[in-house]
Short mmCIF file of C-alpha atoms and ligand atoms in Angstrom, two decimals:
data_model
loop_
_atom_site.label_atom_id
_atom_site.label_comp_id
_atom_site.label_asym_id
_atom_site.label_seq_id
_atom_site.Cartn_x
_atom_site.Cartn_y
_atom_site.Cartn_z
CA MET A 1 14.47 7.95 -20.65
CA GLU A 2 11.51 7.25 -22.45
CA VAL A 3 9.46 4.51 -20.75
CA LYS A 4 7.10 2.46 -22.84
CA GLU A 5 3.75 0.48 -21.65
CA VAL A 6 3.62 -3.14 -22.50
CA VAL A 7 0.56 -5.11 -22.81
CA VAL A 8 1.43 -9.12 -22.40
CA VAL A 9 -1.58 -11.62 -22.74
CA VAL A 10 -1.28 -14.83 -20.49
CA LYS A 11 -2.91 -18.29 -21.68
CA TRP A 12 -3.23 -20.31 -18.57
CA SER A 13 -5.27 -23.38 -17.86
CA GLY A 14 -7.23 -22.34 -20.23
CA LYS A 15 -8.19 -18.59 -19.82
CA GLU A 16 -6.02 -15.42 -20.64
CA TYR A 17 -5.40 -12.88 -18.44
CA LYS A 18 -4.10 -9.34 -19.57
CA ILE A 19 -1.30 -7.77 -17.60
CA VAL A 20 -1.53 -4.11 -18.60
CA ASP A 21 0.93 -2.61 -15.70
CA LEU A 22 4.14 -3.83 -17.46
CA THR A 23 6.84 -0.89 -19.39
CA ASP A 24 9.80 -1.92 -21.55
CA GLN A 25 11.99 -0.72 -18.44
CA ASP A 26 10.74 -3.56 -15.84
CA THR A 27 12.22 -7.02 -15.95
CA VAL A 28 10.90 -10.58 -15.96
CA GLU A 29 10.52 -10.50 -12.59
CA MET A 30 8.43 -7.96 -12.38
CA LEU A 31 6.52 -9.55 -15.22
CA ARG A 32 6.42 -12.39 -12.50
CA HIS A 33 4.85 -11.04 -10.05
CA GLU A 34 2.17 -9.34 -12.17
CA ILE A 35 1.00 -12.19 -13.56
CA TYR A 36 1.23 -13.35 -9.78
CA ARG A 37 -1.43 -10.58 -8.93
CA LYS A 38 -3.48 -11.68 -11.66
CA THR A 39 -3.53 -15.15 -11.49
CA GLN A 40 -2.40 -15.85 -7.78
CA VAL A 41 0.38 -18.27 -9.31
CA ARG A 42 3.12 -17.50 -7.36
CA PRO A 43 6.86 -16.16 -9.00
CA GLU A 44 8.68 -19.34 -8.34
CA ARG A 45 5.76 -21.93 -9.45
CA GLN A 46 5.35 -19.93 -12.88
CA LYS A 47 6.69 -22.03 -15.96
CA LEU A 48 6.78 -19.59 -18.66
CA LEU A 49 6.89 -21.54 -21.76
CA ASN A 50 7.72 -19.21 -24.93
CA LEU A 51 9.42 -16.37 -22.76
CA LYS A 52 12.70 -16.22 -24.86
CA HIS A 53 15.71 -14.19 -24.38
CA LYS A 54 18.57 -15.34 -26.92
CA GLY A 55 17.09 -18.29 -27.55
CA LYS A 56 17.22 -19.27 -23.84
CA PRO A 57 14.77 -19.05 -21.23
CA ALA A 58 14.28 -15.66 -20.11
CA ALA A 59 16.21 -14.73 -16.40
CA ASP A 60 14.52 -12.77 -14.14
CA ASN A 61 17.07 -9.70 -14.96
CA VAL A 62 15.95 -9.61 -18.49
CA LYS A 63 14.66 -6.25 -19.21
CA ILE A 64 11.12 -6.60 -21.07
CA SER A 65 12.37 -4.63 -23.82
CA ALA A 66 15.19 -6.89 -24.62
CA LEU A 67 12.91 -9.88 -25.00
CA GLU A 68 11.19 -7.77 -28.31
CA LEU A 69 7.78 -8.92 -27.88
CA LYS A 70 5.70 -9.11 -30.65
CA PRO A 71 2.28 -6.99 -30.38
CA ASN A 72 -0.46 -8.91 -29.70
CA PHE A 73 2.14 -11.49 -27.67
CA LYS A 74 0.49 -14.42 -26.13
CA LEU A 75 2.71 -15.96 -23.17
CA MET A 76 1.86 -19.63 -22.65
CA MET A 77 2.13 -20.58 -18.80
CA VAL A 78 2.00 -23.76 -16.74
CA GLY A 79 1.89 -23.73 -13.14
CA SER A 80 -0.47 -23.89 -9.74
CA THR A 81 -2.02 -21.60 -7.28
CA GLU A 82 -1.46 -21.91 -3.55
CA ALA A 83 -4.47 -22.70 -3.42
CA ASP A 84 -4.14 -25.84 -5.32
CA ILE A 85 -1.12 -26.98 -3.95
CA GLU A 86 -1.28 -29.71 -0.89
CA ASP A 87 1.23 -27.64 1.49
CA ALA A 88 -0.59 -24.45 1.61
CA CYS A 89 -2.63 -25.02 4.33
CA SER A 90 0.80 -24.48 6.35
CA LEU A 91 1.66 -21.42 4.82
CA PRO A 92 0.12 -18.19 6.70
CA ASP A 93 -1.58 -15.96 4.31
CA ASP A 94 0.11 -12.94 5.12
CA ILE A 95 3.32 -14.34 4.98
CA GLY A 96 4.53 -11.47 2.34
CA ASP A 97 3.37 -8.94 5.02
CA VAL A 98 4.92 -9.84 8.38
CA VAL A 99 7.97 -11.00 6.96
CA ASP A 100 9.06 -8.97 4.52
CA ASP A 101 9.72 -5.28 5.86
CA PHE A 102 11.99 -2.77 5.46
CA ASP A 103 12.67 -2.25 9.61
CA ASP A 104 16.37 -2.96 9.51
CA ALA A 105 17.12 -0.87 6.27
CA GLU A 106 17.43 3.10 6.32
CA ASP A 107 15.64 5.13 4.40
CA ARG A 108 15.68 3.44 0.63
CA ASP A 109 17.13 5.94 -1.91
CA GLU A 110 15.75 8.62 -3.44
CA SER A 111 16.44 7.00 -6.97
CA VAL A 112 13.47 4.42 -6.32
CA GLU A 113 11.07 7.50 -5.74
CA ASN A 114 11.94 9.13 -8.40
CA SER A 115 12.56 7.10 -11.57
CA ALA A 116 10.95 7.20 -14.62
CA VAL A 117 9.38 3.70 -14.82
CA TYR A 118 7.20 4.24 -11.41
CA LEU A 119 6.08 7.52 -12.47
CA ALA A 120 5.05 6.01 -15.62
CA LYS A 121 3.34 3.44 -12.89
CA ILE A 122 2.01 5.97 -10.87
CA GLN A 123 0.98 8.10 -14.46
CA ARG A 124 -0.93 4.88 -15.22
CA ARG A 125 -3.10 4.96 -11.65
CA VAL A 126 -3.65 8.30 -12.11
CA ARG A 127 -5.51 7.57 -15.30
CA ASP A 128 -7.82 4.35 -14.60
CA TYR A 129 -7.94 3.98 -11.27
CA LYS A 130 -11.01 5.21 -10.31
CA ILE A 131 -11.69 7.08 -6.99
CA THR A 132 -15.17 7.14 -5.44
CA GLU A 133 -15.59 10.67 -3.24
CA LEU A 134 -17.11 9.69 0.06
CA SER A 135 -17.10 13.52 0.94
CA LYS A 136 -15.48 16.29 -0.45
CA PRO A 137 -12.55 17.64 0.22
CA ARG A 138 -12.58 20.66 2.57
CA ALA A 139 -10.31 24.03 2.30
CA GLY A 140 -6.82 24.09 3.86
CA LYS A 141 -7.15 21.05 5.05
CA LYS A 142 -3.91 18.64 5.59
CA LEU A 143 -4.29 14.92 4.20
CA LEU A 144 -3.76 11.61 6.55
CA VAL A 145 -3.89 8.55 4.69
CA LEU A 146 -4.33 5.42 6.94
CA ASP A 147 -3.97 1.75 6.58
CA ILE A 148 -6.26 -0.51 8.18
CA ASP A 149 -4.94 -4.24 9.07
CA TYR A 150 -2.82 -3.98 12.40
CA THR A 151 -3.44 -0.09 12.22
CA LEU A 152 -6.76 0.20 13.06
CA PHE A 153 -7.98 -3.18 13.21
CA ASP A 154 -6.56 -6.71 14.12
CA HIS A 155 -8.06 -9.34 11.60
CA ARG A 156 -6.61 -12.14 12.59
CA SER A 157 -7.48 -12.89 16.40
CA PRO A 158 -10.17 -14.59 17.54
CA ALA A 159 -13.50 -12.06 18.36
CA GLU A 160 -16.83 -12.44 18.64
CA THR A 161 -18.01 -8.80 16.71
CA GLY A 162 -16.07 -6.55 15.07
CA THR A 163 -15.69 -3.62 17.48
CA GLU A 164 -13.52 -6.39 19.65
CA LEU A 165 -11.14 -6.78 16.90
CA MET A 166 -10.91 -2.28 16.82
CA ARG A 167 -8.29 -0.62 17.71
CA PRO A 168 -8.29 1.25 21.19
CA TYR A 169 -9.77 5.13 20.98
CA LEU A 170 -10.50 4.64 16.87
CA HIS A 171 -13.26 6.80 16.94
CA GLU A 172 -12.03 9.18 18.84
CA PHE A 173 -8.23 9.65 16.82
CA LEU A 174 -10.75 9.57 13.58
CA THR A 175 -12.37 12.78 15.26
CA SER A 176 -9.50 14.66 16.55
CA ALA A 177 -7.79 14.13 12.82
CA TYR A 178 -10.78 15.10 10.95
CA GLU A 179 -10.37 18.73 12.80
CA HIS A 180 -7.28 19.51 10.84
CA TYR A 181 -7.08 16.45 8.19
CA ASP A 182 -9.13 15.22 5.37
CA ILE A 183 -8.67 11.23 5.62
CA VAL A 184 -8.26 8.60 3.31
CA ILE A 185 -8.39 4.85 4.06
CA TRP A 186 -5.57 2.65 1.90
CA SER A 187 -5.39 -1.23 2.10
CA ALA A 188 -3.78 -3.27 0.01
CA THR A 189 -6.88 -5.77 0.00
CA SER A 190 -10.16 -5.42 -1.81
CA MET A 191 -12.28 -2.72 -2.13
CA ARG A 192 -15.73 -4.96 -1.20
CA TRP A 193 -13.50 -5.97 2.02
CA ILE A 194 -12.56 -2.51 3.08
CA GLU A 195 -16.22 -1.12 2.42
CA GLU A 196 -17.20 -3.88 4.80
CA LYS A 197 -14.68 -3.24 7.47
CA MET A 198 -15.27 0.07 7.94
CA ARG A 199 -19.07 -0.37 8.31
CA LEU A 200 -18.61 -2.85 11.07
CA LEU A 201 -16.14 -0.79 12.77
CA GLY A 202 -18.45 2.14 12.57
CA VAL A 203 -16.13 4.51 10.51
CA ALA A 204 -18.48 4.55 7.40
CA ASN A 205 -21.30 6.69 8.60
CA HIS A 206 -19.60 8.19 12.15
CA THR A 207 -21.64 11.78 12.74
CA ASN A 208 -18.22 13.47 14.26
CA TYR A 209 -16.08 12.76 11.45
CA LYS A 210 -16.25 12.09 7.40
CA ILE A 211 -13.77 9.79 4.83
CA LEU A 212 -12.98 11.62 2.06
CA PHE A 213 -12.65 7.91 -0.12
CA TYR A 214 -11.00 4.86 0.19
CA LEU A 215 -8.13 3.37 -1.94
CA ASP A 216 -7.75 -0.47 -2.76
CA SER A 217 -4.64 -2.54 -3.73
CA ASN A 218 -5.69 -1.72 -7.33
CA ALA A 219 -3.99 1.60 -6.58
CA MET A 220 -1.17 0.43 -5.34
CA ILE A 221 1.96 -0.18 -7.86
CA SER A 222 4.91 -2.80 -7.63
CA VAL A 223 8.46 -1.50 -7.23
CA HIS A 224 11.40 -3.38 -7.81
CA VAL A 225 14.22 -3.29 -4.90
CA PRO A 226 17.91 -4.83 -5.20
CA GLU A 227 17.96 -6.88 -1.98
CA ARG A 228 14.13 -7.89 -1.91
CA GLY A 229 12.99 -8.37 -5.26
CA VAL A 230 9.37 -6.89 -5.95
CA VAL A 231 7.15 -5.59 -3.33
CA ASP A 232 4.02 -3.46 -3.64
CA VAL A 233 3.93 -0.52 -2.40
CA LYS A 234 1.37 2.71 -1.48
CA PRO A 235 2.38 6.01 -3.53
CA LEU A 236 1.06 9.32 -2.54
CA GLY A 237 1.81 10.49 -5.99
CA VAL A 238 -1.34 8.84 -7.17
CA ILE A 239 -3.40 11.02 -4.62
CA TRP A 240 -1.31 14.16 -5.04
CA ALA A 241 -1.89 13.85 -9.05
CA LEU A 242 -5.28 14.16 -8.65
CA TYR A 243 -5.72 16.51 -5.40
CA LYS A 244 -3.18 19.56 -6.06
CA GLN A 245 -3.97 20.69 -2.79
CA TYR A 246 -2.27 17.69 -1.29
CA SER A 247 1.27 17.25 -1.34
CA SER A 248 4.74 15.94 0.93
CA SER A 249 4.19 19.38 2.58
CA ASN A 250 0.89 18.66 4.22
CA THR A 251 0.42 14.86 3.96
CA ILE A 252 1.18 12.02 6.51
CA MET A 253 0.74 8.44 6.01
CA PHE A 254 0.20 5.64 8.71
CA ASP A 255 1.11 2.33 8.21
CA ASP A 256 2.60 -1.05 10.35
CA ILE A 257 4.76 -1.89 7.10
CA ARG A 258 7.78 0.29 5.96
CA ARG A 259 7.81 -0.73 2.78
CA ASN A 260 4.27 0.88 2.09
CA PHE A 261 6.22 4.22 1.76
CA LEU A 262 8.96 3.42 -0.29
CA MET A 263 7.92 5.67 -2.86
CA ASN A 264 7.64 8.28 -0.09
CA PRO A 265 9.84 7.86 2.81
CA LYS A 266 9.25 11.39 4.36
CA SER A 267 5.66 11.13 4.59
CA GLY A 268 5.48 7.79 6.04
CA LEU A 269 5.11 6.85 10.39
CA LYS A 270 5.41 3.52 10.89
CA ILE A 271 2.80 2.64 13.56
CA ARG A 272 3.16 -0.18 15.87
CA ALA A 273 1.38 -2.64 14.90
CA PHE A 274 -1.80 -3.61 16.39
CA ARG A 275 -2.43 -7.68 17.21
CA GLN A 276 -3.57 -9.80 19.72
CA ALA A 277 -6.57 -7.55 19.90
CA HIS A 278 -8.03 -9.92 22.87
CA LEU A 279 -4.83 -9.50 24.79
CA ASN A 280 -3.88 -5.68 24.11
CA ARG A 281 -7.54 -4.15 24.26
CA SER A 282 -7.08 -2.45 27.26
CA LYS A 283 -3.32 -1.50 27.33
CA ASP A 284 -2.75 -0.39 24.14
CA THR A 285 -3.12 3.92 23.63
CA GLU A 286 -1.07 4.37 20.51
CA LEU A 287 -3.88 6.25 18.60
CA LEU A 288 -4.44 8.47 21.73
CA LYS A 289 -0.50 9.66 21.45
CA LEU A 290 -0.84 10.10 17.76
CA SER A 291 -3.44 12.27 17.78
CA GLN A 292 -1.51 14.59 19.95
CA TYR A 293 1.26 14.38 17.33
CA LEU A 294 -1.47 15.05 14.30
CA ARG A 295 -2.83 18.03 16.71
CA LYS A 296 0.57 19.13 17.46
CA ILE A 297 2.37 19.03 13.47
CA ALA A 298 -0.53 20.37 12.45
CA ILE A 299 -0.79 23.66 14.29
CA ASN A 300 3.11 24.00 14.03
CA CYS A 301 4.71 22.85 11.30
CA LYS A 302 4.65 24.54 7.68
CA ASP A 303 6.58 21.63 6.11
CA PHE A 304 5.85 18.19 6.85
CA SER A 305 8.40 17.09 4.48
CA MET A 306 11.10 18.36 7.22
CA LEU A 307 9.64 16.04 9.96
CA ASN A 308 11.24 13.27 11.14
CA HIS A 309 8.41 10.78 12.17
CA ARG A 310 10.44 7.79 13.15
CA LYS A 311 10.94 10.17 16.29
CA TRP A 312 7.18 11.64 16.30
CA GLU A 313 7.13 10.48 20.31
CA HIS A 314 9.84 13.30 20.51
CA TYR A 315 8.74 16.30 18.65
CA ASP A 316 8.97 19.84 19.87
CA PRO A 317 7.70 22.60 18.11
CA LYS A 318 9.87 25.34 19.48
CA LYS A 319 12.96 22.89 17.94
CA SER A 320 11.67 22.70 14.48
MG1 LIG B 1 -1.24 -2.99 8.32
#
């Protein structure tokens, strides 16, 4: 299938926003999601005035290719951001993160992973996303990709200092992992936020390990899942395309949200979320246990894609 990139300019509140992250194979629902990423106007609040299909307002399931948009098409939108809406303060700001996971679902079918539309989006990230290396990749190392929020750090509990919100054994974990793995941090937030948190936690300039680079929300892509709608995910293909030494055979990714692995279900390990730091600081030993798992598979397993990370606690090198 041939996939074409589509650029739409949205006019809203007297400003223009360029939506570049679309292909003609995406749907109106995806367009709305991308508009949301740019403007913070939630899809259900967007009124897209001149988006028509067969003379009627275009429904969410209509493909962009069917809209026959002219080059330099300008889409007129009316809508309010949550911040502008009175009842916004009653909504938790991470509602999407917490509620919308795939815990109840089995691993997704591979069609999502291989779909031409998503591969095109990954290509665009590979082309346009600028990675700033903080250290150099080391020969023969495997790759560990880590989420921040609720994985390494609890950003929502009350605390006096950043270190109180740090997951216990974080530095021990990173020191141990560094022996066999190059380490990448990937968070669905902004680069500024990531840099600040990593400095605050003392990760940015630790003497026992180095971070290879950080990735932020702009390296993520949006995918459409039939029963869930559009969600943002972290496709490892972005890293694998730029760093050929890493692949599904030597990469593992930790996240407390399973849907972030949607493009790479076999490479993801869903870590138990670290929440309520003030209550759990003294008992959480997840990172210690995971250190041992990382060490064992690095030494014993030639191909990580053969592993089932859902059963990481029962991993036995003799049986695999
Ligand atoms: Mg998280």
